[in-house]
mmCIF file of C-alpha atoms and ligand atoms in Angstrom:
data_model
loop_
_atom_site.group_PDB
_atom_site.id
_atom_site.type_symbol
_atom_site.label_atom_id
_atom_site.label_comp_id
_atom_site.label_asym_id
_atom_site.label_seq_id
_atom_site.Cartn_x
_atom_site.Cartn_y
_atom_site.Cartn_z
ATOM 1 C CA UNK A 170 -5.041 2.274 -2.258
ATOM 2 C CA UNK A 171 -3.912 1.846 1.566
ATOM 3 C CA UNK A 172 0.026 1.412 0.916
ATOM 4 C CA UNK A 173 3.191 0.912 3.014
ATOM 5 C CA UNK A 174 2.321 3.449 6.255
ATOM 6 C CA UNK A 175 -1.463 2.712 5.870
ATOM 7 C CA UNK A 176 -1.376 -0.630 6.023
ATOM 8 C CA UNK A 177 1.752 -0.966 8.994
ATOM 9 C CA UNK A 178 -0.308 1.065 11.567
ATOM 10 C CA UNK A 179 -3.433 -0.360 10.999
ATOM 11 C CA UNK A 180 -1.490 -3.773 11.745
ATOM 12 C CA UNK A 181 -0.346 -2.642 15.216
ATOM 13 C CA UNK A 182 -4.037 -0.888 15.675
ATOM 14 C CA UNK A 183 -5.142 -4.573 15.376
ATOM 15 C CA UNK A 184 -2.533 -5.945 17.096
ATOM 16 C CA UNK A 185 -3.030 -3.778 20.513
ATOM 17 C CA UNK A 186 -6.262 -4.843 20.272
ATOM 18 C CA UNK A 187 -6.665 -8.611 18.967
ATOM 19 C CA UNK A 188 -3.481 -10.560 19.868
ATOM 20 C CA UNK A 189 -4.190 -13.323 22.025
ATOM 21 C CA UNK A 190 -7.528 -13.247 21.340
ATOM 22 C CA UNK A 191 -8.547 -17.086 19.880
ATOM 23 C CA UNK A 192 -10.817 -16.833 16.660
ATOM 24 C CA UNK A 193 -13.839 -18.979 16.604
ATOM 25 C CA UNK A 194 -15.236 -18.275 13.158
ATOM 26 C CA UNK A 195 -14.493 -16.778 9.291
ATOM 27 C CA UNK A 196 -17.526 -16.322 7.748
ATOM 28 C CA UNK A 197 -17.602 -15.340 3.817
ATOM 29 C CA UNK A 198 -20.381 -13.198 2.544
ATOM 30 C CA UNK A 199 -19.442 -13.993 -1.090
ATOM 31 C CA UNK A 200 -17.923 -16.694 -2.958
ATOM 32 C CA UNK A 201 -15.181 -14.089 -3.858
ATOM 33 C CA UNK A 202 -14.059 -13.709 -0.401
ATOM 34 C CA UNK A 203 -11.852 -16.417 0.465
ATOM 35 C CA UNK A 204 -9.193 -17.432 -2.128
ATOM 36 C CA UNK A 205 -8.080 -20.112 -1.145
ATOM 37 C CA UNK A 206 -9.533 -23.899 -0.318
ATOM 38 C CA UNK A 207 -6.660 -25.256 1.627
ATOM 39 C CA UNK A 208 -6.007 -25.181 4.435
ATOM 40 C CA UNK A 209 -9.586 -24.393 5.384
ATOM 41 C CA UNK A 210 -9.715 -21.341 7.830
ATOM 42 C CA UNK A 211 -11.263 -23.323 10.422
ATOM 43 C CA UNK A 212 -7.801 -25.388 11.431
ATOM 44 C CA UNK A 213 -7.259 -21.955 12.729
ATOM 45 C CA UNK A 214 -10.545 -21.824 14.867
ATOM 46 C CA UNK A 215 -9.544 -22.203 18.860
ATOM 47 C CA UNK A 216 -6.365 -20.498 17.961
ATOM 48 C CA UNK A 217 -5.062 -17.507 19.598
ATOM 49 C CA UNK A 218 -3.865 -14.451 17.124
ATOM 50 C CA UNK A 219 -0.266 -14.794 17.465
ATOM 51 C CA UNK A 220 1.136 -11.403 15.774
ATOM 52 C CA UNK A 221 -1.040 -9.306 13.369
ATOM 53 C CA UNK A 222 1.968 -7.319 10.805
ATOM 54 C CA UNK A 223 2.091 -6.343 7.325
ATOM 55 C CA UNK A 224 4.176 -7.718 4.046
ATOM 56 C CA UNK A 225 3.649 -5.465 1.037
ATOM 57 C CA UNK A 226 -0.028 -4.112 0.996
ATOM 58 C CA UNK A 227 -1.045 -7.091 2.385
ATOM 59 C CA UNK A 228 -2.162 -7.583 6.341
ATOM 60 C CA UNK A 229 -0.780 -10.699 7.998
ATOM 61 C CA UNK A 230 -3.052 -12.201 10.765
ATOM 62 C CA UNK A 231 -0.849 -15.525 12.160
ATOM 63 C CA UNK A 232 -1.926 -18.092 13.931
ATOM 64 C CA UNK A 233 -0.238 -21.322 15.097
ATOM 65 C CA UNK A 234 -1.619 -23.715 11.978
ATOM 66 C CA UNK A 235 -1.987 -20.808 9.255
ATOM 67 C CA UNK A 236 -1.348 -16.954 8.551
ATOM 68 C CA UNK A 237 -4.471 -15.201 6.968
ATOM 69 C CA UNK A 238 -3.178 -12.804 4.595
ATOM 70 C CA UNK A 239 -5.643 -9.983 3.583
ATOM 71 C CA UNK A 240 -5.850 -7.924 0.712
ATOM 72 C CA UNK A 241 -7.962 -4.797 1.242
ATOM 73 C CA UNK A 242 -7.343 -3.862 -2.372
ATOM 74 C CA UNK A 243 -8.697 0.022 -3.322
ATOM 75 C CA UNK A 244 -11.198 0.416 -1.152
ATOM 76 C CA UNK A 245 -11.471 -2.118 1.503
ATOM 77 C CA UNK A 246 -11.259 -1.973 5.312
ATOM 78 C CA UNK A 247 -10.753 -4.144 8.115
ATOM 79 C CA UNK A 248 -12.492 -3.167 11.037
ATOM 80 C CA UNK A 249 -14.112 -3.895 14.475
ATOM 81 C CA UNK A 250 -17.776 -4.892 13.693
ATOM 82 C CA UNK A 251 -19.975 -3.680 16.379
ATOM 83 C CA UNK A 252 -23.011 -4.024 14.488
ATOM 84 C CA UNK A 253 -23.083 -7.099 13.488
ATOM 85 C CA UNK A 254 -26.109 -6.832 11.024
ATOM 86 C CA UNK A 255 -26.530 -10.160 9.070
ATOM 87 C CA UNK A 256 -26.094 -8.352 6.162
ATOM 88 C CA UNK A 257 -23.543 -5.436 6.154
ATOM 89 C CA UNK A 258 -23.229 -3.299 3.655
ATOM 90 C CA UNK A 259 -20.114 -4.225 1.715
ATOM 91 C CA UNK A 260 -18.897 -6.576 4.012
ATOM 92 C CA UNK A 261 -16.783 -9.357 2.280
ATOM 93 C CA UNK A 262 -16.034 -11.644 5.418
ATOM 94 C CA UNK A 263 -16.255 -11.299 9.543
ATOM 95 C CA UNK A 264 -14.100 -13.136 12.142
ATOM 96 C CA UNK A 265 -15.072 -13.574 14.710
ATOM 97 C CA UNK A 266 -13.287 -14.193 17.944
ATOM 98 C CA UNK A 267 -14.171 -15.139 21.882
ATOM 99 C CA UNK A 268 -16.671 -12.401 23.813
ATOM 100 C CA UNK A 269 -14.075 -10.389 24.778
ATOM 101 C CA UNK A 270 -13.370 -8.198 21.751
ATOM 102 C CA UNK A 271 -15.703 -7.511 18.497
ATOM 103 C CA UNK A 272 -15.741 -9.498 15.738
ATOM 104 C CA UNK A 273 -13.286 -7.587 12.599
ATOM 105 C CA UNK A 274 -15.174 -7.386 9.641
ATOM 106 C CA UNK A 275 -13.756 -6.981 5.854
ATOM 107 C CA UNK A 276 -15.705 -4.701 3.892
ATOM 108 C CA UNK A 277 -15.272 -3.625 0.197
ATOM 109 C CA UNK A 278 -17.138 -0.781 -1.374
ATOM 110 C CA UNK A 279 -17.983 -1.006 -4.914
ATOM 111 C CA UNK A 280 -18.332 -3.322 -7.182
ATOM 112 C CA UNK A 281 -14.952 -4.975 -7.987
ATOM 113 C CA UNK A 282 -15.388 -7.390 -5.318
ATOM 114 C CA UNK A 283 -11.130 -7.610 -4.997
ATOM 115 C CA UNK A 284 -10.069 -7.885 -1.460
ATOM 116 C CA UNK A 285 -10.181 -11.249 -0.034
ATOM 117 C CA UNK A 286 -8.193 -13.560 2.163
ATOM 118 C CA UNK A 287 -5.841 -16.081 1.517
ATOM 119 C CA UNK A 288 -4.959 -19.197 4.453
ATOM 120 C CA UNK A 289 -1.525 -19.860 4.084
ATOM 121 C CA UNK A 290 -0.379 -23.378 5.825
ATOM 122 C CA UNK A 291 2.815 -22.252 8.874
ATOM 123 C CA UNK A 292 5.986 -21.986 6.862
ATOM 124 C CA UNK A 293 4.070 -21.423 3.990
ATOM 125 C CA UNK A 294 4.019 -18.081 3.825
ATOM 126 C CA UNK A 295 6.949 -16.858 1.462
ATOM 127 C CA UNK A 296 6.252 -19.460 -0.859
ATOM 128 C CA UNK A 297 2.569 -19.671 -1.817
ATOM 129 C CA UNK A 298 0.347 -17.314 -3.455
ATOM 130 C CA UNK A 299 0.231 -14.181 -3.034
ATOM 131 C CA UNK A 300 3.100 -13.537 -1.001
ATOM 132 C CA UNK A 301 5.266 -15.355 -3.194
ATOM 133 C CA UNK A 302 5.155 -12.921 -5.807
ATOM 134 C CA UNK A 303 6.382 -9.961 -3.728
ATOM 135 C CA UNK A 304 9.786 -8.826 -4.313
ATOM 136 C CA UNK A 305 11.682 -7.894 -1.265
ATOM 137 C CA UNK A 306 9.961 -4.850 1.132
ATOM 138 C CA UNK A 307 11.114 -1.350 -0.412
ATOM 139 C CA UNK A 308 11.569 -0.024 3.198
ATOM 140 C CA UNK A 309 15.259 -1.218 4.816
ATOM 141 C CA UNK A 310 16.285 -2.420 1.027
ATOM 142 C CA UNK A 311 19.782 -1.419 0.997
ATOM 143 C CA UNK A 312 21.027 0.838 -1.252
ATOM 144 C CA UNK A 313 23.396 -1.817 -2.944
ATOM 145 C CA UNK A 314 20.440 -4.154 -3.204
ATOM 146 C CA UNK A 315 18.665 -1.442 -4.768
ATOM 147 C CA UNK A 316 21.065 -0.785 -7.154
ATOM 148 C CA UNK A 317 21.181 -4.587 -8.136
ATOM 149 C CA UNK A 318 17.551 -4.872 -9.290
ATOM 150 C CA UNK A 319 17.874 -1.686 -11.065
ATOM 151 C CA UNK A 320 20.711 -3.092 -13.126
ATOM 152 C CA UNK A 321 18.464 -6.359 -14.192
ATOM 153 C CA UNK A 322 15.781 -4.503 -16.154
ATOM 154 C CA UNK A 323 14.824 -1.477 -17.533
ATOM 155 C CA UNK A 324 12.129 -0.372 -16.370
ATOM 156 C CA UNK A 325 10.960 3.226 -15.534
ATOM 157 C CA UNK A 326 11.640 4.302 -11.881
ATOM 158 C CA UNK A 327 7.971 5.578 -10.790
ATOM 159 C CA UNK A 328 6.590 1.932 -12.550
ATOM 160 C CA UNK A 329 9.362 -0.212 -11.168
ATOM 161 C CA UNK A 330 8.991 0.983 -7.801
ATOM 162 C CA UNK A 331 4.984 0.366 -7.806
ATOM 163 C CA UNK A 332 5.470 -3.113 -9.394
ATOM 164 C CA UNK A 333 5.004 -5.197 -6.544
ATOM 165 C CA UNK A 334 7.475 -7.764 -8.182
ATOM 166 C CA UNK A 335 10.059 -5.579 -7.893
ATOM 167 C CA UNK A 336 9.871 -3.526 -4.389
ATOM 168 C CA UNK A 337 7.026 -4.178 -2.281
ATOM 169 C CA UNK A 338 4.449 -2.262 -0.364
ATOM 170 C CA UNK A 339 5.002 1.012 -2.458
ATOM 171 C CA UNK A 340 1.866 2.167 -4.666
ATOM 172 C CA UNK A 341 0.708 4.879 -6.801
ATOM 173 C CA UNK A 342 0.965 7.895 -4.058
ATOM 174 C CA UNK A 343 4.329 7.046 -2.426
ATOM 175 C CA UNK A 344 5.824 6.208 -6.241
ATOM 176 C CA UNK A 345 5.198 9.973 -6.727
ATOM 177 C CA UNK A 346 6.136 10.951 -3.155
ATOM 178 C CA UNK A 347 9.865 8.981 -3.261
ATOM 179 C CA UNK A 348 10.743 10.224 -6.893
ATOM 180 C CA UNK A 349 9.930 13.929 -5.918
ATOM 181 C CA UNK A 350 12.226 13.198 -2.763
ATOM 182 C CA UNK A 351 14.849 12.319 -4.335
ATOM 183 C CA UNK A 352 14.925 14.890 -6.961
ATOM 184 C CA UNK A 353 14.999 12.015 -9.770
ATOM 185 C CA UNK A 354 12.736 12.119 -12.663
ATOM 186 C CA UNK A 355 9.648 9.947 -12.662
ATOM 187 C CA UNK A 356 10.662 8.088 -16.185
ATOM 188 C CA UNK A 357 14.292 7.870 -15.242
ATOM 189 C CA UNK A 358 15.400 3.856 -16.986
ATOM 190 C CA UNK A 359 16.607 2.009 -13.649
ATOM 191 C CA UNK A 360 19.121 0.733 -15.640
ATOM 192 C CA UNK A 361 21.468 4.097 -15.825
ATOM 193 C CA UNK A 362 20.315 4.537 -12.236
ATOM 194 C CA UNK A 363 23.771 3.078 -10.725
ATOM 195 C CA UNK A 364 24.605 2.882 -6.960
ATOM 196 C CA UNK A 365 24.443 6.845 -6.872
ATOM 197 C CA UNK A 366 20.543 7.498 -8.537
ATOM 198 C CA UNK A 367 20.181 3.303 -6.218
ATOM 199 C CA UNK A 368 21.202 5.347 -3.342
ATOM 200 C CA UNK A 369 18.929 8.511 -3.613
ATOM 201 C CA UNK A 370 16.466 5.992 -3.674
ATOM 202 C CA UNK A 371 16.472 4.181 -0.676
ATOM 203 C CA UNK A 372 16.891 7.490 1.345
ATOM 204 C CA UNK A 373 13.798 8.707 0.040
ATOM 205 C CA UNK A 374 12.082 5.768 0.276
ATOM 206 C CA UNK A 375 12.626 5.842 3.817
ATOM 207 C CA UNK A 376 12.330 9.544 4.210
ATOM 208 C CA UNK A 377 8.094 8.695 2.749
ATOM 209 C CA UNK A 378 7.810 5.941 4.573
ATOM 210 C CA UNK A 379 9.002 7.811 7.742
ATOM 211 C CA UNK A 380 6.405 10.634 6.864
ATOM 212 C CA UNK A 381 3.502 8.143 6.078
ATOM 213 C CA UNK A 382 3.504 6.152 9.113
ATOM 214 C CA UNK A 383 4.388 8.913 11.559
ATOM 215 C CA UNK A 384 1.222 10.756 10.033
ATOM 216 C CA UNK A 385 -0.935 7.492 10.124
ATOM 217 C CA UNK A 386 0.092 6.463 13.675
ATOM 218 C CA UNK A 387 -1.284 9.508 15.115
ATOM 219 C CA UNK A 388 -5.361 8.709 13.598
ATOM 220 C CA UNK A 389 -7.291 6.102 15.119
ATOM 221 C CA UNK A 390 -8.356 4.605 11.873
ATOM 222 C CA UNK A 391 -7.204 4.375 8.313
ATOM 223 C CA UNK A 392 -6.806 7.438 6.330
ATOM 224 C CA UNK A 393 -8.426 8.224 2.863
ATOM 225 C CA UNK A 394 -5.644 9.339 0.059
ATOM 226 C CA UNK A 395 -6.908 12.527 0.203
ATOM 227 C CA UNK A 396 -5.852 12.948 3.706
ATOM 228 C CA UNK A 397 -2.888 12.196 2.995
ATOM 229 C CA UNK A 398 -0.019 15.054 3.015
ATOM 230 C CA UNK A 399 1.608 14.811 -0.177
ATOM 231 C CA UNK A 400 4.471 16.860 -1.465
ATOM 232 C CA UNK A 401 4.062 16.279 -5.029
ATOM 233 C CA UNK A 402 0.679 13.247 -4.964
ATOM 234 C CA UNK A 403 -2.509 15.170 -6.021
ATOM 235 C CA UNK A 404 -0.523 18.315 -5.961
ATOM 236 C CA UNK A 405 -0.839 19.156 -9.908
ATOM 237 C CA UNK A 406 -1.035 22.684 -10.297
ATOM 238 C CA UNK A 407 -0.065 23.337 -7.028
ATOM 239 C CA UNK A 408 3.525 25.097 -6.229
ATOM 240 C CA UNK A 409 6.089 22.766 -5.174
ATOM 241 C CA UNK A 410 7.141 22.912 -1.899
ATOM 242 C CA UNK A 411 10.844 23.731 -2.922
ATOM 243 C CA UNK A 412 9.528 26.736 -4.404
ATOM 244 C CA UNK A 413 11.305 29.178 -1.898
ATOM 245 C CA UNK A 414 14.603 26.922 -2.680
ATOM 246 C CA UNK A 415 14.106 27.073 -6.273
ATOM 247 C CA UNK A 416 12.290 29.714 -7.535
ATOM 248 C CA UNK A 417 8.538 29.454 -8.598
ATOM 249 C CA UNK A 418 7.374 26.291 -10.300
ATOM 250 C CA UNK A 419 4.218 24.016 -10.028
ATOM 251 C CA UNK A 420 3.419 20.317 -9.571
ATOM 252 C CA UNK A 421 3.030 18.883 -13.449
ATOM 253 C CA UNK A 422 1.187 15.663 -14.376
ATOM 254 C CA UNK A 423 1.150 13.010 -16.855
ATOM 255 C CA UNK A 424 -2.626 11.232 -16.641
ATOM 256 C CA UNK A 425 -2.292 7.311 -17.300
ATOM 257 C CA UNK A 426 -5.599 5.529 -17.373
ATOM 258 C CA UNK A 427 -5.385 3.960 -13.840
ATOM 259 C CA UNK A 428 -2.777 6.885 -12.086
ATOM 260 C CA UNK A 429 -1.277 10.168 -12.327
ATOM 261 C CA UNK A 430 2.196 10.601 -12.343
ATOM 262 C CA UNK A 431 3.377 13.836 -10.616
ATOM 263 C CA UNK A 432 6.643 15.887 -10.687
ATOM 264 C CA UNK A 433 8.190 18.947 -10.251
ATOM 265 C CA UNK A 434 10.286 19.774 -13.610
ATOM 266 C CA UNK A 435 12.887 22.347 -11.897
ATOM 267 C CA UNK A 436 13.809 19.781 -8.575
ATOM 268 C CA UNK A 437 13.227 15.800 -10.931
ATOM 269 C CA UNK A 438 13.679 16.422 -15.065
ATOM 270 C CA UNK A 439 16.188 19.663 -15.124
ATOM 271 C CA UNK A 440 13.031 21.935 -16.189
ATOM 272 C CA UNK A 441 12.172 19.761 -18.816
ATOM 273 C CA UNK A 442 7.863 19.172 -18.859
ATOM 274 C CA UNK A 443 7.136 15.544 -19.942
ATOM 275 C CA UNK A 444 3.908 14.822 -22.039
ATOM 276 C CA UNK A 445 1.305 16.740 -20.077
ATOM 277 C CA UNK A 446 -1.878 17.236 -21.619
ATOM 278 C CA UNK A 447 -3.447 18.072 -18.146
ATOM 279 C CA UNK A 448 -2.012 21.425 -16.357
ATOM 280 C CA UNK A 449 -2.007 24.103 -18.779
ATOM 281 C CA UNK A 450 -5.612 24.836 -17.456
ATOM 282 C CA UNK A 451 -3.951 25.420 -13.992
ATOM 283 C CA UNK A 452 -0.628 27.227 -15.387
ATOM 284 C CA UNK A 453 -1.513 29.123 -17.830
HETATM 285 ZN ZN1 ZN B 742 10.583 21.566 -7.121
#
């Protein structure tokens, strides 16, 4: 799933290309499409695009009278629509705006049918559905503010920090990506975190997030996870890149039903391997 970096350069992509430009139709393919009833989208029609930016993992398309806020879920994409075929293949919903610039389409692959857009009323935004369940974004937290919502529950590090509740616009690869980073085991509790584990943290949450969108800024389009360079995401088996700094060890994994958590025992759990049921194949 497109997370933080993904999700912030596609938003300026868009923007370079589609503020200003006044939208003059949304048009669902599928009931599931549009979440919301009110405000209808068109009280946005005749509208310029004032800023297109990101909160989360979701997109943020203002205009004056409402912000559509898009979801693109696992495996969804917004995109110019060239085509234009009546009925494209995937396609969830097309705006369209004045001649000047192709209409974006949102397309979903699969079957879920779980990317969508919400119209959110101006000033709105931070308190309806689904931005309103967001906790604060995970890149610029402070350390100290870090540290605070570690203290109030106890929770595992790698789930709290893709728990959009908690820290948003962090998912499954950069969970992974930030706990290797900082050298801090995946299952750590938050609550013995403290300012100093708080701390560790927010460096290498902006360390990632650094990586990610530098990486993603250069493409012209979205990448796929797999493209994605990964230090210890996808990695199992693999050595880990501290390997010259540490001595020889590989990338372990624990498999949960939806995600793989991976980790480096020597730089994150003191050498320690944590239920794995899925490497020996690779380390034996
Ligand atoms: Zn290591």
């Amino acid at each position: 799933m497109p997370e933080m970096p993904e999700i912030e350069a596609h938003a300026e992509r868009l923007a370079a290309d589609y503020v200003g430009e006044v939208l003059t139709k949304l048009h669902p393919f599928n009931f599931t499409a549009l979440k919301t009833a009110v405000p209808p989208p068109d009280a946005a029609y005749g509208h310029p695009v004032v800023s297109i930016g990101r909160r989360g993992k979701y997109l943020l398309i203002e205009f004056e009278p409402l912000t559509m806020v898009i979801h693109l879920m696992q495996g969804g994409r917004l995109l110019p629509d060239e085509k234009m075929s009546k009925k494209p293949r995937g396609g969830q919903a097309r705006l369209t705006f004045g001649d000047d610039v192709p209409p974006l389409l949102l397309t979903e692959q699969g079957t879920e049918r779980r990317a969508g857009i919400w119209c959110v009323a101006a000033g709105e935004l931070d308190t309806s559905p689904p931005i309103d369940k967001l906790g604060p974004e995970a890149v610029g937290l402070p350390a100290e503010a870090l540290a605070e919502l570690f203290a109030r529950q106890s929770m595992r590090v790698h789930g709290f920090l893709r728990d959009q509740r908690s820290v948003a616009g962090i998912g499954r690869r950069l969970a992974n990506e930030v706990c290797w980073q900082a050298r801090i085991s995946p299952f750590a509790t938050t609550k013995k975190l403290g300012l100093e584990g708080a701390t560790k943290v927010a460096e290498a949450i902006a360390v990632c997030a650094a990586e990610g969108l530098e990486y993603e800024r250069g493409r012209s389009d979205m990448s796929k996870s797999k493209d994605r360079p990964s230090n210890a995401h996808g990695q199992t088996g693999e050595p880990c890149p501290r390997s010259d700094e540490h001595g020889p060890d590989a990338i372990r994994a624990v498999e949960y039903s939806g995600y793989t958590v991976n980790y480096c025992p020597t730089c994150q759990t003191n050498g320690k391997i944590l239920a794995d049921n899925t490497t020996s194949k690779f380390l034996k």
